[in-house]
């Protein structure tokens, strides 16, 4: 299966070298290019009444996905081993396996060393909650939850859609996910305009989020599976509870729960609520579970490529 081989190439390249700073300085990053298109659409169309905003938000989804996936469809002309290699190289920037690991490790190191201020600063780079009110357990929860959820959004979901639809699939998925990150917020400015983007993102992540949870459960032991199956559906998100629940069970800690934002406190139910809070050491174990889960994903891709 050529698409699976291409996704294995993309995963391998990103795991080995990430997206080099020198390359970013020279050409930027394709997700940033997509973000620029989203910003232009939002500035031009996010105005007027609620109905108009919803309608033009839906149009934004169509335009951004059509342009992004349409350009990527040129890769469908490629075939064979060479086609898989070229497609894999083109898909490489849409997989974030290394950068996700490095961003969370940047939180785990100061937290394990007792540097709460440094850990708070590092976690502020990857979460939207008010980090000034987070203690050690709060920082650890935020980092582990981000790791688990973004393992789906940043790695497994892109690979899943790339395996199904090739380069247009992985690029189209990242366009949808980037729109959700940029405009899919429940704020006065974005609640109506980003409504369709948020709903579409929920749909395209339904299978990948559960698949990510399965990977974590397989490498994390029986408790990971039990907690995931028991608690995932109670999460505020229809998707994030699956990888987060599996991670909570694998580590033997509780995740989710109340979280502080600038304007309010979100009272969320616990995942694995009877377990203790995580700490810096738990973050290190979470990164180990993540690495094993991504290796398992690579093994699955290799098996699919041989079919």
mmCIF file with all atom_site columns, C-alpha atoms in Angstrom, residues 77-186:
data_model
loop_
_atom_site.group_PDB
_atom_site.id
_atom_site.type_symbol
_atom_site.label_atom_id
_atom_site.label_alt_id
_atom_site.label_comp_id
_atom_site.label_asym_id
_atom_site.label_entity_id
_atom_site.label_seq_id
_atom_site.pdbx_PDB_ins_code
_atom_site.Cartn_x
_atom_site.Cartn_y
_atom_site.Cartn_z
_atom_site.occupancy
_atom_site.B_iso_or_equiv
_atom_site.pdbx_formal_charge
_atom_site.auth_seq_id
_atom_site.auth_comp_id
_atom_site.auth_asym_id
_atom_site.auth_atom_id
_atom_site.pdbx_PDB_model_num
ATOM 1   C CA . UNK A 1 77  ? 0.036   11.309 -10.089 1.00 0.00 ? 77  UNK A CA 1
ATOM 2   C CA . UNK A 1 78  ? 3.036   9.615  -8.486  1.00 0.00 ? 78  UNK A CA 1
ATOM 3   C CA . UNK A 1 79  ? 3.268   5.833  -8.258  1.00 0.00 ? 79  UNK A CA 1
ATOM 4   C CA . UNK A 1 80  ? 5.499   3.017  -7.067  1.00 0.00 ? 80  UNK A CA 1
ATOM 5   C CA . UNK A 1 81  ? 8.392   3.161  -4.614  1.00 0.00 ? 81  UNK A CA 1
ATOM 6   C CA . UNK A 1 82  ? 9.608   6.513  -5.915  1.00 0.00 ? 82  UNK A CA 1
ATOM 7   C CA . UNK A 1 83  ? 6.106   7.936  -5.604  1.00 0.00 ? 83  UNK A CA 1
ATOM 8   C CA . UNK A 1 84  ? 5.875   6.715  -2.010  1.00 0.00 ? 84  UNK A CA 1
ATOM 9   C CA . UNK A 1 85  ? 9.228   8.294  -1.174  1.00 0.00 ? 85  UNK A CA 1
ATOM 10  C CA . UNK A 1 86  ? 8.361   11.661 -2.716  1.00 0.00 ? 86  UNK A CA 1
ATOM 11  C CA . UNK A 1 87  ? 4.902   11.649 -1.119  1.00 0.00 ? 87  UNK A CA 1
ATOM 12  C CA . UNK A 1 88  ? 6.459   10.804 2.242   1.00 0.00 ? 88  UNK A CA 1
ATOM 13  C CA . UNK A 1 89  ? 8.884   13.722 1.992   1.00 0.00 ? 89  UNK A CA 1
ATOM 14  C CA . UNK A 1 90  ? 6.031   16.073 1.081   1.00 0.00 ? 90  UNK A CA 1
ATOM 15  C CA . UNK A 1 91  ? 3.938   14.711 3.983   1.00 0.00 ? 91  UNK A CA 1
ATOM 16  C CA . UNK A 1 92  ? 6.800   15.023 6.469   1.00 0.00 ? 92  UNK A CA 1
ATOM 17  C CA . UNK A 1 93  ? 6.008   18.577 7.725   1.00 0.00 ? 93  UNK A CA 1
ATOM 18  C CA . UNK A 1 94  ? 2.431   17.558 8.560   1.00 0.00 ? 94  UNK A CA 1
ATOM 19  C CA . UNK A 1 95  ? 3.555   15.028 11.206  1.00 0.00 ? 95  UNK A CA 1
ATOM 20  C CA . UNK A 1 96  ? 4.594   16.467 14.579  1.00 0.00 ? 96  UNK A CA 1
ATOM 21  C CA . UNK A 1 97  ? 5.910   13.433 16.436  1.00 0.00 ? 97  UNK A CA 1
ATOM 22  C CA . UNK A 1 98  ? 9.265   14.952 17.405  1.00 0.00 ? 98  UNK A CA 1
ATOM 23  C CA . UNK A 1 99  ? 8.173   18.518 18.135  1.00 0.00 ? 99  UNK A CA 1
ATOM 24  C CA . UNK A 1 100 ? 5.383   17.293 20.415  1.00 0.00 ? 100 UNK A CA 1
ATOM 25  C CA . UNK A 1 101 ? 7.834   15.156 22.367  1.00 0.00 ? 101 UNK A CA 1
ATOM 26  C CA . UNK A 1 102 ? 10.336  18.000 22.636  1.00 0.00 ? 102 UNK A CA 1
ATOM 27  C CA . UNK A 1 103 ? 7.751   20.566 23.779  1.00 0.00 ? 103 UNK A CA 1
ATOM 28  C CA . UNK A 1 104 ? 6.467   18.302 26.541  1.00 0.00 ? 104 UNK A CA 1
ATOM 29  C CA . UNK A 1 105 ? 9.996   17.268 27.555  1.00 0.00 ? 105 UNK A CA 1
ATOM 30  C CA . UNK A 1 106 ? 10.745  20.984 27.953  1.00 0.00 ? 106 UNK A CA 1
ATOM 31  C CA . UNK A 1 107 ? 8.056   21.040 30.650  1.00 0.00 ? 107 UNK A CA 1
ATOM 32  C CA . UNK A 1 108 ? 9.087   17.780 32.297  1.00 0.00 ? 108 UNK A CA 1
ATOM 33  C CA . UNK A 1 109 ? 12.756  18.712 32.807  1.00 0.00 ? 109 UNK A CA 1
ATOM 34  C CA . UNK A 1 110 ? 12.320  21.841 34.957  1.00 0.00 ? 110 UNK A CA 1
ATOM 35  C CA . UNK A 1 111 ? 9.368   20.301 36.784  1.00 0.00 ? 111 UNK A CA 1
ATOM 36  C CA . UNK A 1 112 ? 11.420  17.255 37.778  1.00 0.00 ? 112 UNK A CA 1
ATOM 37  C CA . UNK A 1 113 ? 14.222  19.609 38.895  1.00 0.00 ? 113 UNK A CA 1
ATOM 38  C CA . UNK A 1 114 ? 11.877  21.577 41.148  1.00 0.00 ? 114 UNK A CA 1
ATOM 39  C CA . UNK A 1 115 ? 11.801  24.678 38.915  1.00 0.00 ? 115 UNK A CA 1
ATOM 40  C CA . UNK A 1 116 ? 8.063   25.399 38.966  1.00 0.00 ? 116 UNK A CA 1
ATOM 41  C CA . UNK A 1 117 ? 8.477   28.809 37.325  1.00 0.00 ? 117 UNK A CA 1
ATOM 42  C CA . UNK A 1 118 ? 10.402  27.344 34.393  1.00 0.00 ? 118 UNK A CA 1
ATOM 43  C CA . UNK A 1 119 ? 7.879   24.532 34.040  1.00 0.00 ? 119 UNK A CA 1
ATOM 44  C CA . UNK A 1 120 ? 4.984   27.012 34.063  1.00 0.00 ? 120 UNK A CA 1
ATOM 45  C CA . UNK A 1 121 ? 6.628   29.047 31.311  1.00 0.00 ? 121 UNK A CA 1
ATOM 46  C CA . UNK A 1 122 ? 7.270   25.953 29.207  1.00 0.00 ? 122 UNK A CA 1
ATOM 47  C CA . UNK A 1 123 ? 3.724   24.621 29.587  1.00 0.00 ? 123 UNK A CA 1
ATOM 48  C CA . UNK A 1 124 ? 2.309   28.041 28.644  1.00 0.00 ? 124 UNK A CA 1
ATOM 49  C CA . UNK A 1 125 ? 3.738   27.379 25.174  1.00 0.00 ? 125 UNK A CA 1
ATOM 50  C CA . UNK A 1 126 ? 1.460   24.370 24.638  1.00 0.00 ? 126 UNK A CA 1
ATOM 51  C CA . UNK A 1 127 ? -1.780  25.018 26.575  1.00 0.00 ? 127 UNK A CA 1
ATOM 52  C CA . UNK A 1 128 ? -4.288  27.853 26.737  1.00 0.00 ? 128 UNK A CA 1
ATOM 53  C CA . UNK A 1 129 ? -5.117  27.744 30.448  1.00 0.00 ? 129 UNK A CA 1
ATOM 54  C CA . UNK A 1 130 ? -3.938  30.242 33.083  1.00 0.00 ? 130 UNK A CA 1
ATOM 55  C CA . UNK A 1 131 ? -0.596  28.733 34.098  1.00 0.00 ? 131 UNK A CA 1
ATOM 56  C CA . UNK A 1 132 ? 0.091   31.261 36.866  1.00 0.00 ? 132 UNK A CA 1
ATOM 57  C CA . UNK A 1 133 ? -2.381  29.401 39.084  1.00 0.00 ? 133 UNK A CA 1
ATOM 58  C CA . UNK A 1 134 ? -0.952  25.941 38.439  1.00 0.00 ? 134 UNK A CA 1
ATOM 59  C CA . UNK A 1 135 ? 0.937   24.043 41.129  1.00 0.00 ? 135 UNK A CA 1
ATOM 60  C CA . UNK A 1 136 ? 3.248   21.101 40.353  1.00 0.00 ? 136 UNK A CA 1
ATOM 61  C CA . UNK A 1 137 ? 0.330   18.714 39.832  1.00 0.00 ? 137 UNK A CA 1
ATOM 62  C CA . UNK A 1 138 ? -1.497  21.242 37.642  1.00 0.00 ? 138 UNK A CA 1
ATOM 63  C CA . UNK A 1 139 ? 1.517   21.752 35.407  1.00 0.00 ? 139 UNK A CA 1
ATOM 64  C CA . UNK A 1 140 ? 2.056   17.993 35.139  1.00 0.00 ? 140 UNK A CA 1
ATOM 65  C CA . UNK A 1 141 ? -1.606  17.403 34.267  1.00 0.00 ? 141 UNK A CA 1
ATOM 66  C CA . UNK A 1 142 ? -1.557  20.134 31.630  1.00 0.00 ? 142 UNK A CA 1
ATOM 67  C CA . UNK A 1 143 ? 1.579   18.741 30.009  1.00 0.00 ? 143 UNK A CA 1
ATOM 68  C CA . UNK A 1 144 ? 0.442   15.111 30.046  1.00 0.00 ? 144 UNK A CA 1
ATOM 69  C CA . UNK A 1 145 ? -3.023  15.982 28.730  1.00 0.00 ? 145 UNK A CA 1
ATOM 70  C CA . UNK A 1 146 ? -1.471  18.011 25.915  1.00 0.00 ? 146 UNK A CA 1
ATOM 71  C CA . UNK A 1 147 ? 0.846   15.123 25.074  1.00 0.00 ? 147 UNK A CA 1
ATOM 72  C CA . UNK A 1 148 ? -1.994  12.594 24.956  1.00 0.00 ? 148 UNK A CA 1
ATOM 73  C CA . UNK A 1 149 ? -4.464  14.742 23.022  1.00 0.00 ? 149 UNK A CA 1
ATOM 74  C CA . UNK A 1 150 ? -1.925  16.037 20.517  1.00 0.00 ? 150 UNK A CA 1
ATOM 75  C CA . UNK A 1 151 ? -0.583  12.546 19.917  1.00 0.00 ? 151 UNK A CA 1
ATOM 76  C CA . UNK A 1 152 ? -3.887  12.103 18.115  1.00 0.00 ? 152 UNK A CA 1
ATOM 77  C CA . UNK A 1 153 ? -4.198  15.550 16.520  1.00 0.00 ? 153 UNK A CA 1
ATOM 78  C CA . UNK A 1 154 ? -0.539  15.922 15.615  1.00 0.00 ? 154 UNK A CA 1
ATOM 79  C CA . UNK A 1 155 ? 0.531   12.386 14.720  1.00 0.00 ? 155 UNK A CA 1
ATOM 80  C CA . UNK A 1 156 ? -2.032  9.597  14.490  1.00 0.00 ? 156 UNK A CA 1
ATOM 81  C CA . UNK A 1 157 ? -4.830  11.554 12.785  1.00 0.00 ? 157 UNK A CA 1
ATOM 82  C CA . UNK A 1 158 ? -2.582  12.961 10.029  1.00 0.00 ? 158 UNK A CA 1
ATOM 83  C CA . UNK A 1 159 ? -1.129  9.497  9.415   1.00 0.00 ? 159 UNK A CA 1
ATOM 84  C CA . UNK A 1 160 ? -4.612  7.943  9.413   1.00 0.00 ? 160 UNK A CA 1
ATOM 85  C CA . UNK A 1 161 ? -5.965  10.314 6.771   1.00 0.00 ? 161 UNK A CA 1
ATOM 86  C CA . UNK A 1 162 ? -2.724  10.094 4.819   1.00 0.00 ? 162 UNK A CA 1
ATOM 87  C CA . UNK A 1 163 ? -3.039  6.304  4.704   1.00 0.00 ? 163 UNK A CA 1
ATOM 88  C CA . UNK A 1 164 ? -6.604  6.596  3.426   1.00 0.00 ? 164 UNK A CA 1
ATOM 89  C CA . UNK A 1 165 ? -6.268  9.448  0.929   1.00 0.00 ? 165 UNK A CA 1
ATOM 90  C CA . UNK A 1 166 ? -2.582  10.066 0.385   1.00 0.00 ? 166 UNK A CA 1
ATOM 91  C CA . UNK A 1 167 ? -1.086  13.549 0.466   1.00 0.00 ? 167 UNK A CA 1
ATOM 92  C CA . UNK A 1 168 ? -4.462  15.303 -0.041  1.00 0.00 ? 168 UNK A CA 1
ATOM 93  C CA . UNK A 1 169 ? -5.750  13.423 3.009   1.00 0.00 ? 169 UNK A CA 1
ATOM 94  C CA . UNK A 1 170 ? -2.975  14.462 5.372   1.00 0.00 ? 170 UNK A CA 1
ATOM 95  C CA . UNK A 1 171 ? -2.912  18.052 4.089   1.00 0.00 ? 171 UNK A CA 1
ATOM 96  C CA . UNK A 1 172 ? -6.706  18.342 4.188   1.00 0.00 ? 172 UNK A CA 1
ATOM 97  C CA . UNK A 1 173 ? -6.764  17.012 7.745   1.00 0.00 ? 173 UNK A CA 1
ATOM 98  C CA . UNK A 1 174 ? -4.115  19.497 8.905   1.00 0.00 ? 174 UNK A CA 1
ATOM 99  C CA . UNK A 1 175 ? -6.091  22.308 7.280   1.00 0.00 ? 175 UNK A CA 1
ATOM 100 C CA . UNK A 1 176 ? -9.174  21.307 9.292   1.00 0.00 ? 176 UNK A CA 1
ATOM 101 C CA . UNK A 1 177 ? -7.229  20.876 12.510  1.00 0.00 ? 177 UNK A CA 1
ATOM 102 C CA . UNK A 1 178 ? -5.459  24.221 12.046  1.00 0.00 ? 178 UNK A CA 1
ATOM 103 C CA . UNK A 1 179 ? -8.803  25.939 11.524  1.00 0.00 ? 179 UNK A CA 1
ATOM 104 C CA . UNK A 1 180 ? -10.085 24.398 14.748  1.00 0.00 ? 180 UNK A CA 1
ATOM 105 C CA . UNK A 1 181 ? -6.991  25.666 16.587  1.00 0.00 ? 181 UNK A CA 1
ATOM 106 C CA . UNK A 1 182 ? -7.322  29.170 15.177  1.00 0.00 ? 182 UNK A CA 1
ATOM 107 C CA . UNK A 1 183 ? -11.074 29.833 14.972  1.00 0.00 ? 183 UNK A CA 1
ATOM 108 C CA . UNK A 1 184 ? -12.813 26.921 16.713  1.00 0.00 ? 184 UNK A CA 1
ATOM 109 C CA . UNK A 1 185 ? -13.076 28.718 20.068  1.00 0.00 ? 185 UNK A CA 1
ATOM 110 C CA . UNK A 1 186 ? -16.126 29.416 22.231  1.00 0.00 ? 186 UNK A CA 1
#
